Amino acid sequence: MMSDELRQALVRDVTATIRDVPDFPKPGILFKDITPVLRDGPLFARLCDHFAGLVRGSGCTVVAGIESRGFLFAAPVAARLELPLALVRKPGKLPWKTRSMSYALEYGTDTIQMHEDAVRPGERVALLDDLLATGGTMSAAVSLVRELGADVGLVGFAIELGFLDGRQRLTDVPVDSLVTF
Ligand code: AMP
């Protein structure tokens, strides 16, 4: 795992680099734009190091990313650690046999899918995404991984919107977020 000092420096630099975009994708939402972090090669590398350290420390044997910004972190971390990479996708994107999980939104429902063999019984999965808001997406991903017979050993985010209290939907898994607003 990254030292406390390195982690604090990373928190500071990521916080300073994220761009706030008001009213995107709709009025009233303050969008946390990570593309300036991706533009900063050394900073992006440190963020991937941070996630790799978390995953290594968790003892997870598979890294899973949530479409689409979760892929940006899950893929380099899986490659770095030479672990299997699993994809959690929006409906209709995966070509083979899928399992689905639906979850409630403010208005209506949303669905995520994984390939049936993306994770296997007995595996320990680290789920990564860029941002924790209400926790609806991630808690559905946790349920889907469990339905496929695997355990969830870590849920990791770069950013957490603490005021939305998404953690209250993730009480039975270890949760880490780097930067909290
Ligand atoms: P939720 O299911 O409410 O936790 O929403 C999480 C997903 O929505 C993540 O994949 C985020 O990328 C995205 N998201 C939600 N709110 C924001 C925000 N304010 N800024 C950027 N992304 C967001």
Short mmCIF file of N, CA and C and ligand atoms in Angstrom, two decimals:
data_model
loop_
_atom_site.label_atom_id
_atom_site.label_comp_id
_atom_site.label_asym_id
_atom_site.label_seq_id
_atom_site.Cartn_x
_atom_site.Cartn_y
_atom_site.Cartn_z
N MET A 1 0.86 -1.21 0.00
CA MET A 1 0.00 0.00 0.00
C MET A 1 0.89 1.25 0.00
N MET A 2 0.36 2.32 -0.53
CA MET A 2 1.07 3.59 -0.60
C MET A 2 1.23 4.16 0.81
N SER A 3 2.36 4.81 1.11
CA SER A 3 2.55 5.42 2.44
C SER A 3 1.53 6.55 2.64
N ASP A 4 1.27 6.87 3.91
CA ASP A 4 0.32 7.95 4.22
C ASP A 4 0.75 9.27 3.58
N GLU A 5 2.06 9.49 3.59
CA GLU A 5 2.58 10.74 3.02
C GLU A 5 2.31 10.83 1.52
N LEU A 6 2.60 9.73 0.81
CA LEU A 6 2.36 9.71 -0.64
C LEU A 6 0.88 9.84 -0.93
N ARG A 7 0.07 9.18 -0.10
CA ARG A 7 -1.39 9.24 -0.30
C ARG A 7 -1.88 10.67 -0.10
N GLN A 8 -1.41 11.34 0.94
CA GLN A 8 -1.86 12.72 1.19
C GLN A 8 -1.46 13.65 0.05
N ALA A 9 -0.24 13.46 -0.46
CA ALA A 9 0.21 14.29 -1.60
C ALA A 9 -0.65 14.03 -2.83
N LEU A 10 -1.04 12.76 -3.01
CA LEU A 10 -1.89 12.40 -4.15
C LEU A 10 -3.29 13.01 -3.99
N VAL A 11 -3.84 12.95 -2.77
CA VAL A 11 -5.14 13.55 -2.50
C VAL A 11 -5.10 15.04 -2.87
N ARG A 12 -4.05 15.70 -2.44
CA ARG A 12 -3.90 17.14 -2.69
C ARG A 12 -3.85 17.41 -4.20
N ASP A 13 -3.03 16.65 -4.92
CA ASP A 13 -2.82 16.93 -6.34
C ASP A 13 -4.05 16.55 -7.18
N VAL A 14 -4.70 15.45 -6.83
CA VAL A 14 -5.92 15.07 -7.57
C VAL A 14 -7.02 16.11 -7.30
N THR A 15 -7.17 16.50 -6.04
CA THR A 15 -8.19 17.51 -5.69
C THR A 15 -7.97 18.79 -6.48
N ALA A 16 -6.73 19.20 -6.60
CA ALA A 16 -6.41 20.46 -7.30
C ALA A 16 -6.59 20.34 -8.81
N THR A 17 -6.62 19.12 -9.33
CA THR A 17 -6.62 18.92 -10.79
C THR A 17 -8.01 18.61 -11.34
N ILE A 18 -8.88 18.01 -10.52
CA ILE A 18 -10.25 17.73 -10.97
C ILE A 18 -10.93 19.04 -11.38
N ARG A 19 -11.72 18.97 -12.45
CA ARG A 19 -12.42 20.17 -12.92
C ARG A 19 -13.90 20.03 -12.58
N ASP A 20 -14.45 21.06 -11.94
CA ASP A 20 -15.89 21.09 -11.65
C ASP A 20 -16.64 21.68 -12.84
N VAL A 21 -17.61 20.94 -13.36
CA VAL A 21 -18.42 21.46 -14.48
C VAL A 21 -19.87 21.56 -14.01
N PRO A 22 -20.36 22.79 -13.78
CA PRO A 22 -21.74 22.96 -13.31
C PRO A 22 -22.76 22.59 -14.39
N ASP A 23 -23.88 22.04 -13.94
CA ASP A 23 -25.03 21.77 -14.80
C ASP A 23 -24.74 20.79 -15.93
N PHE A 24 -23.86 19.81 -15.68
CA PHE A 24 -23.64 18.73 -16.64
C PHE A 24 -23.84 17.41 -15.91
N PRO A 25 -24.53 16.42 -16.50
CA PRO A 25 -25.22 16.44 -17.80
C PRO A 25 -26.59 17.12 -17.75
N LYS A 26 -27.03 17.55 -16.53
CA LYS A 26 -28.29 18.29 -16.49
C LYS A 26 -28.23 19.35 -15.40
N PRO A 27 -29.15 20.30 -15.44
CA PRO A 27 -29.13 21.39 -14.48
C PRO A 27 -29.10 20.89 -13.04
N GLY A 28 -28.27 21.51 -12.22
CA GLY A 28 -28.19 21.17 -10.80
C GLY A 28 -27.11 20.17 -10.45
N ILE A 29 -26.55 19.48 -11.46
CA ILE A 29 -25.46 18.51 -11.20
C ILE A 29 -24.11 19.22 -11.34
N LEU A 30 -23.27 19.07 -10.34
CA LEU A 30 -21.89 19.56 -10.43
C LEU A 30 -21.01 18.37 -10.81
N PHE A 31 -20.63 18.32 -12.08
CA PHE A 31 -19.91 17.16 -12.61
C PHE A 31 -18.44 17.25 -12.25
N LYS A 32 -17.90 16.16 -11.69
CA LYS A 32 -16.47 16.08 -11.35
C LYS A 32 -15.74 15.47 -12.54
N ASP A 33 -15.06 16.31 -13.29
CA ASP A 33 -14.42 15.92 -14.54
C ASP A 33 -12.98 15.49 -14.27
N ILE A 34 -12.69 14.21 -14.53
CA ILE A 34 -11.33 13.70 -14.27
C ILE A 34 -10.41 13.81 -15.48
N THR A 35 -10.91 14.33 -16.60
CA THR A 35 -10.04 14.35 -17.80
C THR A 35 -8.76 15.17 -17.59
N PRO A 36 -8.75 16.24 -16.76
CA PRO A 36 -7.47 16.92 -16.50
C PRO A 36 -6.47 16.03 -15.75
N VAL A 37 -6.97 15.09 -14.96
CA VAL A 37 -6.08 14.13 -14.28
C VAL A 37 -5.46 13.19 -15.32
N LEU A 38 -6.28 12.76 -16.29
CA LEU A 38 -5.78 11.86 -17.34
C LEU A 38 -4.75 12.56 -18.22
N ARG A 39 -4.90 13.88 -18.39
CA ARG A 39 -3.97 14.68 -19.20
C ARG A 39 -2.60 14.82 -18.54
N ASP A 40 -2.56 14.64 -17.21
CA ASP A 40 -1.32 14.79 -16.45
C ASP A 40 -0.71 13.39 -16.26
N GLY A 41 0.17 13.01 -17.16
CA GLY A 41 0.69 11.64 -17.18
C GLY A 41 1.23 11.16 -15.83
N PRO A 42 2.15 11.93 -15.21
CA PRO A 42 2.69 11.47 -13.93
C PRO A 42 1.62 11.35 -12.84
N LEU A 43 0.64 12.25 -12.85
CA LEU A 43 -0.42 12.19 -11.84
C LEU A 43 -1.31 10.97 -12.06
N PHE A 44 -1.65 10.72 -13.33
CA PHE A 44 -2.46 9.53 -13.66
C PHE A 44 -1.71 8.26 -13.23
N ALA A 45 -0.40 8.25 -13.47
CA ALA A 45 0.41 7.08 -13.07
C ALA A 45 0.37 6.89 -11.55
N ARG A 46 0.44 7.99 -10.80
CA ARG A 46 0.39 7.88 -9.33
C ARG A 46 -0.98 7.38 -8.87
N LEU A 47 -2.03 7.83 -9.54
CA LEU A 47 -3.38 7.37 -9.19
C LEU A 47 -3.52 5.87 -9.47
N CYS A 48 -2.97 5.43 -10.59
CA CYS A 48 -3.00 3.98 -10.89
C CYS A 48 -2.17 3.20 -9.88
N ASP A 49 -1.01 3.75 -9.46
CA ASP A 49 -0.19 3.12 -8.41
C ASP A 49 -0.99 2.95 -7.13
N HIS A 50 -1.72 4.01 -6.79
CA HIS A 50 -2.55 3.99 -5.59
C HIS A 50 -3.56 2.85 -5.65
N PHE A 51 -4.28 2.75 -6.78
CA PHE A 51 -5.28 1.68 -6.93
C PHE A 51 -4.61 0.30 -6.93
N ALA A 52 -3.44 0.20 -7.57
CA ALA A 52 -2.73 -1.09 -7.60
C ALA A 52 -2.35 -1.51 -6.18
N GLY A 53 -1.90 -0.55 -5.37
CA GLY A 53 -1.53 -0.86 -3.98
C GLY A 53 -2.73 -1.33 -3.17
N LEU A 54 -3.87 -0.68 -3.39
CA LEU A 54 -5.10 -1.08 -2.69
C LEU A 54 -5.50 -2.50 -3.06
N VAL A 55 -5.47 -2.78 -4.36
CA VAL A 55 -5.89 -4.10 -4.83
C VAL A 55 -4.94 -5.16 -4.31
N ARG A 56 -3.64 -4.88 -4.37
CA ARG A 56 -2.65 -5.85 -3.87
C ARG A 56 -2.91 -6.13 -2.39
N GLY A 57 -3.12 -5.06 -1.62
CA GLY A 57 -3.34 -5.20 -0.18
C GLY A 57 -4.64 -5.94 0.16
N SER A 58 -5.60 -5.90 -0.76
CA SER A 58 -6.91 -6.53 -0.50
C SER A 58 -6.87 -8.03 -0.74
N GLY A 59 -5.83 -8.51 -1.39
CA GLY A 59 -5.75 -9.94 -1.72
C GLY A 59 -6.70 -10.36 -2.83
N CYS A 60 -7.24 -9.40 -3.56
CA CYS A 60 -8.16 -9.74 -4.64
C CYS A 60 -7.42 -10.42 -5.79
N THR A 61 -8.15 -11.29 -6.48
CA THR A 61 -7.56 -12.07 -7.57
C THR A 61 -8.09 -11.67 -8.94
N VAL A 62 -9.04 -10.73 -8.95
CA VAL A 62 -9.62 -10.22 -10.20
C VAL A 62 -9.86 -8.72 -10.00
N VAL A 63 -9.66 -7.94 -11.08
CA VAL A 63 -9.97 -6.51 -11.05
C VAL A 63 -11.13 -6.28 -12.00
N ALA A 64 -12.19 -5.61 -11.51
CA ALA A 64 -13.36 -5.33 -12.35
C ALA A 64 -13.57 -3.82 -12.43
N GLY A 65 -13.88 -3.33 -13.63
CA GLY A 65 -14.12 -1.91 -13.85
C GLY A 65 -15.55 -1.67 -14.26
N ILE A 66 -16.11 -0.55 -13.80
CA ILE A 66 -17.49 -0.17 -14.14
C ILE A 66 -17.46 0.80 -15.31
N GLU A 67 -18.26 0.48 -16.35
CA GLU A 67 -18.33 1.34 -17.53
C GLU A 67 -18.74 2.76 -17.15
N SER A 68 -18.15 3.77 -17.76
CA SER A 68 -16.97 3.58 -18.59
C SER A 68 -15.72 4.13 -17.92
N ARG A 69 -15.85 5.07 -17.00
CA ARG A 69 -14.63 5.64 -16.42
C ARG A 69 -13.93 4.68 -15.46
N GLY A 70 -14.64 3.70 -14.94
CA GLY A 70 -13.97 2.69 -14.12
C GLY A 70 -12.95 1.89 -14.92
N PHE A 71 -13.21 1.74 -16.24
CA PHE A 71 -12.26 1.01 -17.10
C PHE A 71 -10.89 1.68 -17.12
N LEU A 72 -10.88 3.01 -16.99
CA LEU A 72 -9.63 3.77 -17.08
C LEU A 72 -8.66 3.38 -15.98
N PHE A 73 -9.20 2.94 -14.86
CA PHE A 73 -8.36 2.55 -13.72
C PHE A 73 -8.21 1.03 -13.63
N ALA A 74 -9.30 0.32 -13.86
CA ALA A 74 -9.26 -1.14 -13.71
C ALA A 74 -8.28 -1.77 -14.71
N ALA A 75 -8.26 -1.28 -15.94
CA ALA A 75 -7.41 -1.92 -16.96
C ALA A 75 -5.91 -1.77 -16.65
N PRO A 76 -5.42 -0.55 -16.37
CA PRO A 76 -3.98 -0.46 -16.05
C PRO A 76 -3.60 -1.21 -14.77
N VAL A 77 -4.51 -1.24 -13.80
CA VAL A 77 -4.21 -1.93 -12.54
C VAL A 77 -4.13 -3.44 -12.77
N ALA A 78 -5.10 -3.98 -13.52
CA ALA A 78 -5.08 -5.42 -13.81
C ALA A 78 -3.80 -5.79 -14.57
N ALA A 79 -3.43 -4.97 -15.54
CA ALA A 79 -2.22 -5.26 -16.32
C ALA A 79 -0.97 -5.19 -15.44
N ARG A 80 -0.92 -4.15 -14.60
CA ARG A 80 0.24 -3.97 -13.71
C ARG A 80 0.40 -5.17 -12.78
N LEU A 81 -0.72 -5.65 -12.23
CA LEU A 81 -0.67 -6.75 -11.26
C LEU A 81 -0.77 -8.12 -11.93
N GLU A 82 -0.91 -8.10 -13.26
CA GLU A 82 -1.07 -9.35 -14.03
C GLU A 82 -2.24 -10.18 -13.52
N LEU A 83 -3.36 -9.48 -13.24
CA LEU A 83 -4.59 -10.13 -12.78
C LEU A 83 -5.63 -10.10 -13.89
N PRO A 84 -6.63 -11.00 -13.83
CA PRO A 84 -7.72 -10.96 -14.80
C PRO A 84 -8.49 -9.63 -14.67
N LEU A 85 -8.94 -9.13 -15.82
CA LEU A 85 -9.76 -7.91 -15.87
C LEU A 85 -11.19 -8.29 -16.24
N ALA A 86 -12.16 -7.83 -15.46
CA ALA A 86 -13.57 -8.11 -15.75
C ALA A 86 -14.28 -6.78 -16.02
N LEU A 87 -15.27 -6.82 -16.92
CA LEU A 87 -15.99 -5.62 -17.30
C LEU A 87 -17.43 -5.64 -16.80
N VAL A 88 -17.84 -4.55 -16.18
CA VAL A 88 -19.24 -4.34 -15.80
C VAL A 88 -19.76 -3.29 -16.77
N ARG A 89 -20.75 -3.69 -17.62
CA ARG A 89 -21.13 -2.82 -18.72
C ARG A 89 -22.60 -2.46 -18.72
N LYS A 90 -22.92 -1.44 -19.51
CA LYS A 90 -24.31 -1.08 -19.75
C LYS A 90 -24.93 -2.14 -20.65
N PRO A 91 -26.27 -2.25 -20.64
CA PRO A 91 -26.93 -3.33 -21.40
C PRO A 91 -26.65 -3.26 -22.89
N GLY A 92 -26.53 -4.43 -23.49
CA GLY A 92 -26.42 -4.51 -24.95
C GLY A 92 -25.02 -4.35 -25.49
N LYS A 93 -24.02 -4.22 -24.64
CA LYS A 93 -22.64 -4.00 -25.11
C LYS A 93 -21.83 -5.28 -25.15
N LEU A 94 -22.15 -6.22 -24.26
CA LEU A 94 -21.33 -7.44 -24.18
C LEU A 94 -21.86 -8.48 -25.16
N PRO A 95 -20.95 -9.13 -25.91
CA PRO A 95 -21.39 -9.99 -27.02
C PRO A 95 -21.84 -11.39 -26.63
N TRP A 96 -21.38 -11.89 -25.48
CA TRP A 96 -21.61 -13.30 -25.15
C TRP A 96 -22.73 -13.42 -24.13
N LYS A 97 -22.80 -14.55 -23.41
CA LYS A 97 -23.87 -14.76 -22.42
C LYS A 97 -23.68 -13.82 -21.24
N THR A 98 -24.75 -13.14 -20.87
CA THR A 98 -24.62 -12.14 -19.80
C THR A 98 -25.56 -12.44 -18.63
N ARG A 99 -25.20 -11.88 -17.48
CA ARG A 99 -26.09 -11.78 -16.32
C ARG A 99 -26.34 -10.31 -16.09
N SER A 100 -27.55 -9.98 -15.67
CA SER A 100 -27.93 -8.57 -15.48
C SER A 100 -28.34 -8.30 -14.05
N MET A 101 -28.23 -7.05 -13.67
CA MET A 101 -28.72 -6.59 -12.37
C MET A 101 -29.30 -5.20 -12.58
N SER A 102 -30.55 -5.03 -12.15
CA SER A 102 -31.18 -3.71 -12.26
C SER A 102 -31.19 -3.02 -10.92
N TYR A 103 -31.20 -1.72 -10.95
CA TYR A 103 -31.23 -0.95 -9.70
C TYR A 103 -32.03 0.32 -9.90
N ALA A 104 -32.55 0.84 -8.80
CA ALA A 104 -33.46 1.98 -8.87
C ALA A 104 -32.68 3.30 -9.02
N LEU A 105 -33.20 4.15 -9.87
CA LEU A 105 -32.72 5.53 -9.98
C LEU A 105 -33.79 6.43 -9.37
N GLU A 106 -33.53 7.73 -9.36
CA GLU A 106 -34.52 8.66 -8.83
C GLU A 106 -35.83 8.49 -9.60
N TYR A 107 -35.70 8.44 -10.95
CA TYR A 107 -36.85 8.13 -11.78
C TYR A 107 -36.50 6.94 -12.62
N GLY A 108 -37.19 5.81 -12.40
CA GLY A 108 -36.97 4.62 -13.23
C GLY A 108 -35.87 3.72 -12.72
N THR A 109 -35.36 2.88 -13.62
CA THR A 109 -34.33 1.92 -13.23
C THR A 109 -33.20 1.91 -14.26
N ASP A 110 -32.08 1.36 -13.85
CA ASP A 110 -30.94 1.18 -14.74
C ASP A 110 -30.47 -0.26 -14.60
N THR A 111 -29.71 -0.72 -15.58
CA THR A 111 -29.25 -2.12 -15.57
C THR A 111 -27.76 -2.17 -15.90
N ILE A 112 -27.06 -3.10 -15.27
CA ILE A 112 -25.67 -3.40 -15.64
C ILE A 112 -25.57 -4.88 -15.97
N GLN A 113 -24.54 -5.22 -16.76
CA GLN A 113 -24.35 -6.61 -17.17
C GLN A 113 -22.89 -7.03 -17.05
N MET A 114 -22.70 -8.32 -16.86
CA MET A 114 -21.36 -8.91 -16.95
C MET A 114 -21.48 -10.21 -17.74
N HIS A 115 -20.40 -10.60 -18.39
CA HIS A 115 -20.36 -11.94 -18.98
C HIS A 115 -20.42 -12.98 -17.86
N GLU A 116 -21.08 -14.07 -18.15
CA GLU A 116 -21.24 -15.12 -17.12
C GLU A 116 -19.91 -15.66 -16.61
N ASP A 117 -18.87 -15.62 -17.46
CA ASP A 117 -17.57 -16.15 -17.03
C ASP A 117 -16.57 -15.04 -16.68
N ALA A 118 -17.06 -13.81 -16.49
CA ALA A 118 -16.16 -12.68 -16.21
C ALA A 118 -15.49 -12.85 -14.85
N VAL A 119 -16.26 -13.37 -13.90
CA VAL A 119 -15.69 -13.75 -12.60
C VAL A 119 -16.19 -15.16 -12.30
N ARG A 120 -15.39 -15.93 -11.54
CA ARG A 120 -15.70 -17.35 -11.31
C ARG A 120 -15.93 -17.60 -9.83
N PRO A 121 -16.70 -18.64 -9.52
CA PRO A 121 -16.94 -18.96 -8.12
C PRO A 121 -15.63 -19.08 -7.34
N GLY A 122 -15.63 -18.49 -6.16
CA GLY A 122 -14.44 -18.56 -5.30
C GLY A 122 -13.45 -17.43 -5.52
N GLU A 123 -13.56 -16.71 -6.65
CA GLU A 123 -12.63 -15.60 -6.87
C GLU A 123 -12.98 -14.42 -5.95
N ARG A 124 -11.95 -13.58 -5.74
CA ARG A 124 -12.12 -12.41 -4.88
C ARG A 124 -11.91 -11.19 -5.77
N VAL A 125 -12.93 -10.36 -5.87
CA VAL A 125 -12.96 -9.32 -6.90
C VAL A 125 -12.81 -7.93 -6.30
N ALA A 126 -11.96 -7.11 -6.93
CA ALA A 126 -11.86 -5.68 -6.59
C ALA A 126 -12.62 -4.91 -7.65
N LEU A 127 -13.63 -4.15 -7.23
CA LEU A 127 -14.44 -3.35 -8.16
C LEU A 127 -13.97 -1.90 -8.11
N LEU A 128 -13.66 -1.31 -9.27
CA LEU A 128 -13.17 0.07 -9.32
C LEU A 128 -14.08 0.95 -10.17
N ASP A 129 -14.27 2.18 -9.70
CA ASP A 129 -14.97 3.20 -10.50
C ASP A 129 -14.37 4.56 -10.17
N ASP A 130 -14.69 5.54 -11.01
CA ASP A 130 -14.09 6.86 -10.77
C ASP A 130 -14.75 7.55 -9.58
N LEU A 131 -16.08 7.38 -9.43
CA LEU A 131 -16.78 8.25 -8.48
C LEU A 131 -17.94 7.53 -7.79
N LEU A 132 -18.03 7.71 -6.48
CA LEU A 132 -19.17 7.21 -5.70
C LEU A 132 -20.15 8.36 -5.48
N ALA A 133 -21.35 8.22 -6.05
CA ALA A 133 -22.40 9.23 -5.83
C ALA A 133 -23.43 8.60 -4.88
N THR A 134 -24.55 8.11 -5.42
CA THR A 134 -25.56 7.49 -4.55
C THR A 134 -25.21 6.05 -4.17
N GLY A 135 -24.24 5.47 -4.88
CA GLY A 135 -23.86 4.09 -4.61
C GLY A 135 -24.73 3.06 -5.31
N GLY A 136 -25.73 3.51 -6.07
CA GLY A 136 -26.64 2.58 -6.75
C GLY A 136 -25.91 1.66 -7.73
N THR A 137 -25.04 2.26 -8.55
CA THR A 137 -24.32 1.47 -9.55
C THR A 137 -23.42 0.45 -8.88
N MET A 138 -22.65 0.89 -7.91
CA MET A 138 -21.68 -0.01 -7.28
C MET A 138 -22.37 -1.10 -6.47
N SER A 139 -23.46 -0.77 -5.79
CA SER A 139 -24.10 -1.83 -5.00
C SER A 139 -24.72 -2.87 -5.93
N ALA A 140 -25.20 -2.46 -7.10
CA ALA A 140 -25.69 -3.43 -8.09
C ALA A 140 -24.54 -4.29 -8.60
N ALA A 141 -23.38 -3.69 -8.80
CA ALA A 141 -22.20 -4.44 -9.27
C ALA A 141 -21.77 -5.47 -8.22
N VAL A 142 -21.82 -5.08 -6.96
CA VAL A 142 -21.48 -6.02 -5.87
C VAL A 142 -22.44 -7.21 -5.90
N SER A 143 -23.74 -6.92 -6.05
CA SER A 143 -24.75 -8.00 -6.10
C SER A 143 -24.51 -8.92 -7.29
N LEU A 144 -24.16 -8.32 -8.43
CA LEU A 144 -23.97 -9.12 -9.65
C LEU A 144 -22.76 -10.04 -9.51
N VAL A 145 -21.67 -9.52 -8.98
CA VAL A 145 -20.47 -10.34 -8.76
C VAL A 145 -20.80 -11.51 -7.83
N ARG A 146 -21.57 -11.23 -6.79
CA ARG A 146 -21.94 -12.30 -5.83
C ARG A 146 -22.86 -13.32 -6.49
N GLU A 147 -23.76 -12.83 -7.35
CA GLU A 147 -24.66 -13.75 -8.03
C GLU A 147 -23.87 -14.71 -8.93
N LEU A 148 -22.74 -14.27 -9.42
CA LEU A 148 -21.89 -15.13 -10.25
C LEU A 148 -21.00 -16.03 -9.38
N GLY A 149 -21.16 -15.94 -8.07
CA GLY A 149 -20.48 -16.88 -7.18
C GLY A 149 -19.15 -16.41 -6.62
N ALA A 150 -18.75 -15.18 -6.95
CA ALA A 150 -17.47 -14.65 -6.46
C ALA A 150 -17.71 -13.74 -5.25
N ASP A 151 -16.62 -13.44 -4.53
CA ASP A 151 -16.69 -12.52 -3.39
C ASP A 151 -16.15 -11.16 -3.82
N VAL A 152 -16.58 -10.13 -3.11
CA VAL A 152 -16.04 -8.79 -3.35
C VAL A 152 -15.11 -8.45 -2.19
N GLY A 153 -13.83 -8.23 -2.51
CA GLY A 153 -12.84 -7.96 -1.47
C GLY A 153 -12.49 -6.50 -1.33
N LEU A 154 -12.92 -5.69 -2.31
CA LEU A 154 -12.61 -4.25 -2.29
C LEU A 154 -13.50 -3.52 -3.28
N VAL A 155 -13.93 -2.33 -2.84
CA VAL A 155 -14.62 -1.41 -3.73
C VAL A 155 -13.83 -0.10 -3.66
N GLY A 156 -13.27 0.34 -4.79
CA GLY A 156 -12.39 1.51 -4.76
C GLY A 156 -12.84 2.61 -5.71
N PHE A 157 -12.76 3.86 -5.25
CA PHE A 157 -13.14 5.03 -6.04
C PHE A 157 -12.02 6.07 -5.95
N ALA A 158 -11.90 6.90 -7.00
CA ALA A 158 -11.02 8.06 -6.91
C ALA A 158 -11.71 9.16 -6.10
N ILE A 159 -13.02 9.32 -6.32
CA ILE A 159 -13.77 10.44 -5.74
C ILE A 159 -15.03 9.93 -5.05
N GLU A 160 -15.37 10.54 -3.93
CA GLU A 160 -16.63 10.24 -3.24
C GLU A 160 -17.38 11.53 -2.97
N LEU A 161 -18.67 11.56 -3.33
CA LEU A 161 -19.52 12.69 -2.96
C LEU A 161 -20.17 12.33 -1.63
N GLY A 162 -19.51 12.72 -0.54
CA GLY A 162 -19.90 12.26 0.80
C GLY A 162 -21.32 12.65 1.18
N PHE A 163 -21.78 13.79 0.68
CA PHE A 163 -23.10 14.30 1.05
C PHE A 163 -24.23 13.45 0.49
N LEU A 164 -23.93 12.57 -0.49
CA LEU A 164 -24.97 11.68 -1.04
C LEU A 164 -25.06 10.36 -0.28
N ASP A 165 -24.09 10.15 0.63
CA ASP A 165 -24.15 9.01 1.54
C ASP A 165 -24.22 7.65 0.83
N GLY A 166 -23.51 7.54 -0.30
CA GLY A 166 -23.49 6.27 -1.04
C GLY A 166 -22.94 5.12 -0.22
N ARG A 167 -22.09 5.41 0.76
CA ARG A 167 -21.50 4.35 1.58
C ARG A 167 -22.54 3.54 2.33
N GLN A 168 -23.67 4.16 2.59
CA GLN A 168 -24.69 3.45 3.36
C GLN A 168 -25.26 2.29 2.55
N ARG A 169 -25.02 2.27 1.23
CA ARG A 169 -25.45 1.12 0.41
C ARG A 169 -24.32 0.11 0.21
N LEU A 170 -23.17 0.40 0.80
CA LEU A 170 -22.00 -0.48 0.62
C LEU A 170 -21.43 -0.88 1.98
N THR A 171 -22.31 -1.22 2.91
CA THR A 171 -21.87 -1.45 4.29
C THR A 171 -21.17 -2.79 4.47
N ASP A 172 -21.40 -3.74 3.58
CA ASP A 172 -20.85 -5.08 3.80
C ASP A 172 -19.62 -5.38 2.94
N VAL A 173 -18.97 -4.33 2.42
CA VAL A 173 -17.72 -4.51 1.66
C VAL A 173 -16.72 -3.43 2.09
N PRO A 174 -15.41 -3.73 2.00
CA PRO A 174 -14.42 -2.69 2.29
C PRO A 174 -14.45 -1.63 1.18
N VAL A 175 -14.62 -0.37 1.56
CA VAL A 175 -14.73 0.74 0.60
C VAL A 175 -13.55 1.69 0.80
N ASP A 176 -12.91 2.08 -0.30
CA ASP A 176 -11.88 3.11 -0.22
C ASP A 176 -12.17 4.18 -1.26
N SER A 177 -12.13 5.44 -0.84
CA SER A 177 -12.16 6.54 -1.81
C SER A 177 -11.02 7.47 -1.46
N LEU A 178 -10.38 8.01 -2.51
CA LEU A 178 -9.18 8.84 -2.29
C LEU A 178 -9.56 10.24 -1.86
N VAL A 179 -10.45 10.88 -2.64
CA VAL A 179 -10.82 12.28 -2.42
C VAL A 179 -12.30 12.36 -2.08
N THR A 180 -12.65 12.98 -0.97
CA THR A 180 -14.07 13.12 -0.61
C THR A 180 -14.48 14.60 -0.65
N PHE A 181 -15.62 14.83 -1.30
CA PHE A 181 -16.21 16.18 -1.32
C PHE A 181 -17.47 16.18 -0.48
P1 AMP B 1 -24.13 6.37 -8.44
O1 AMP B 1 -24.69 5.09 -8.92
O2 AMP B 1 -25.18 7.37 -8.06
O3 AMP B 1 -23.12 6.18 -7.29
O4 AMP B 1 -23.39 7.05 -9.65
C1 AMP B 1 -22.15 6.66 -9.95
C2 AMP B 1 -21.81 6.83 -11.42
O5 AMP B 1 -22.29 8.06 -11.97
C3 AMP B 1 -20.31 6.84 -11.54
O6 AMP B 1 -19.97 5.90 -12.52
C4 AMP B 1 -19.95 8.24 -11.91
O7 AMP B 1 -19.05 8.22 -12.98
C5 AMP B 1 -21.24 8.94 -12.32
N1 AMP B 1 -21.48 10.22 -11.59
C6 AMP B 1 -22.49 10.46 -10.73
N2 AMP B 1 -22.47 11.72 -10.26
C7 AMP B 1 -21.38 12.30 -10.81
C8 AMP B 1 -20.77 13.61 -10.70
N3 AMP B 1 -21.28 14.58 -9.93
N4 AMP B 1 -19.64 13.84 -11.40
C9 AMP B 1 -19.11 12.87 -12.19
N5 AMP B 1 -19.63 11.64 -12.34
C10 AMP B 1 -20.75 11.35 -11.67
#
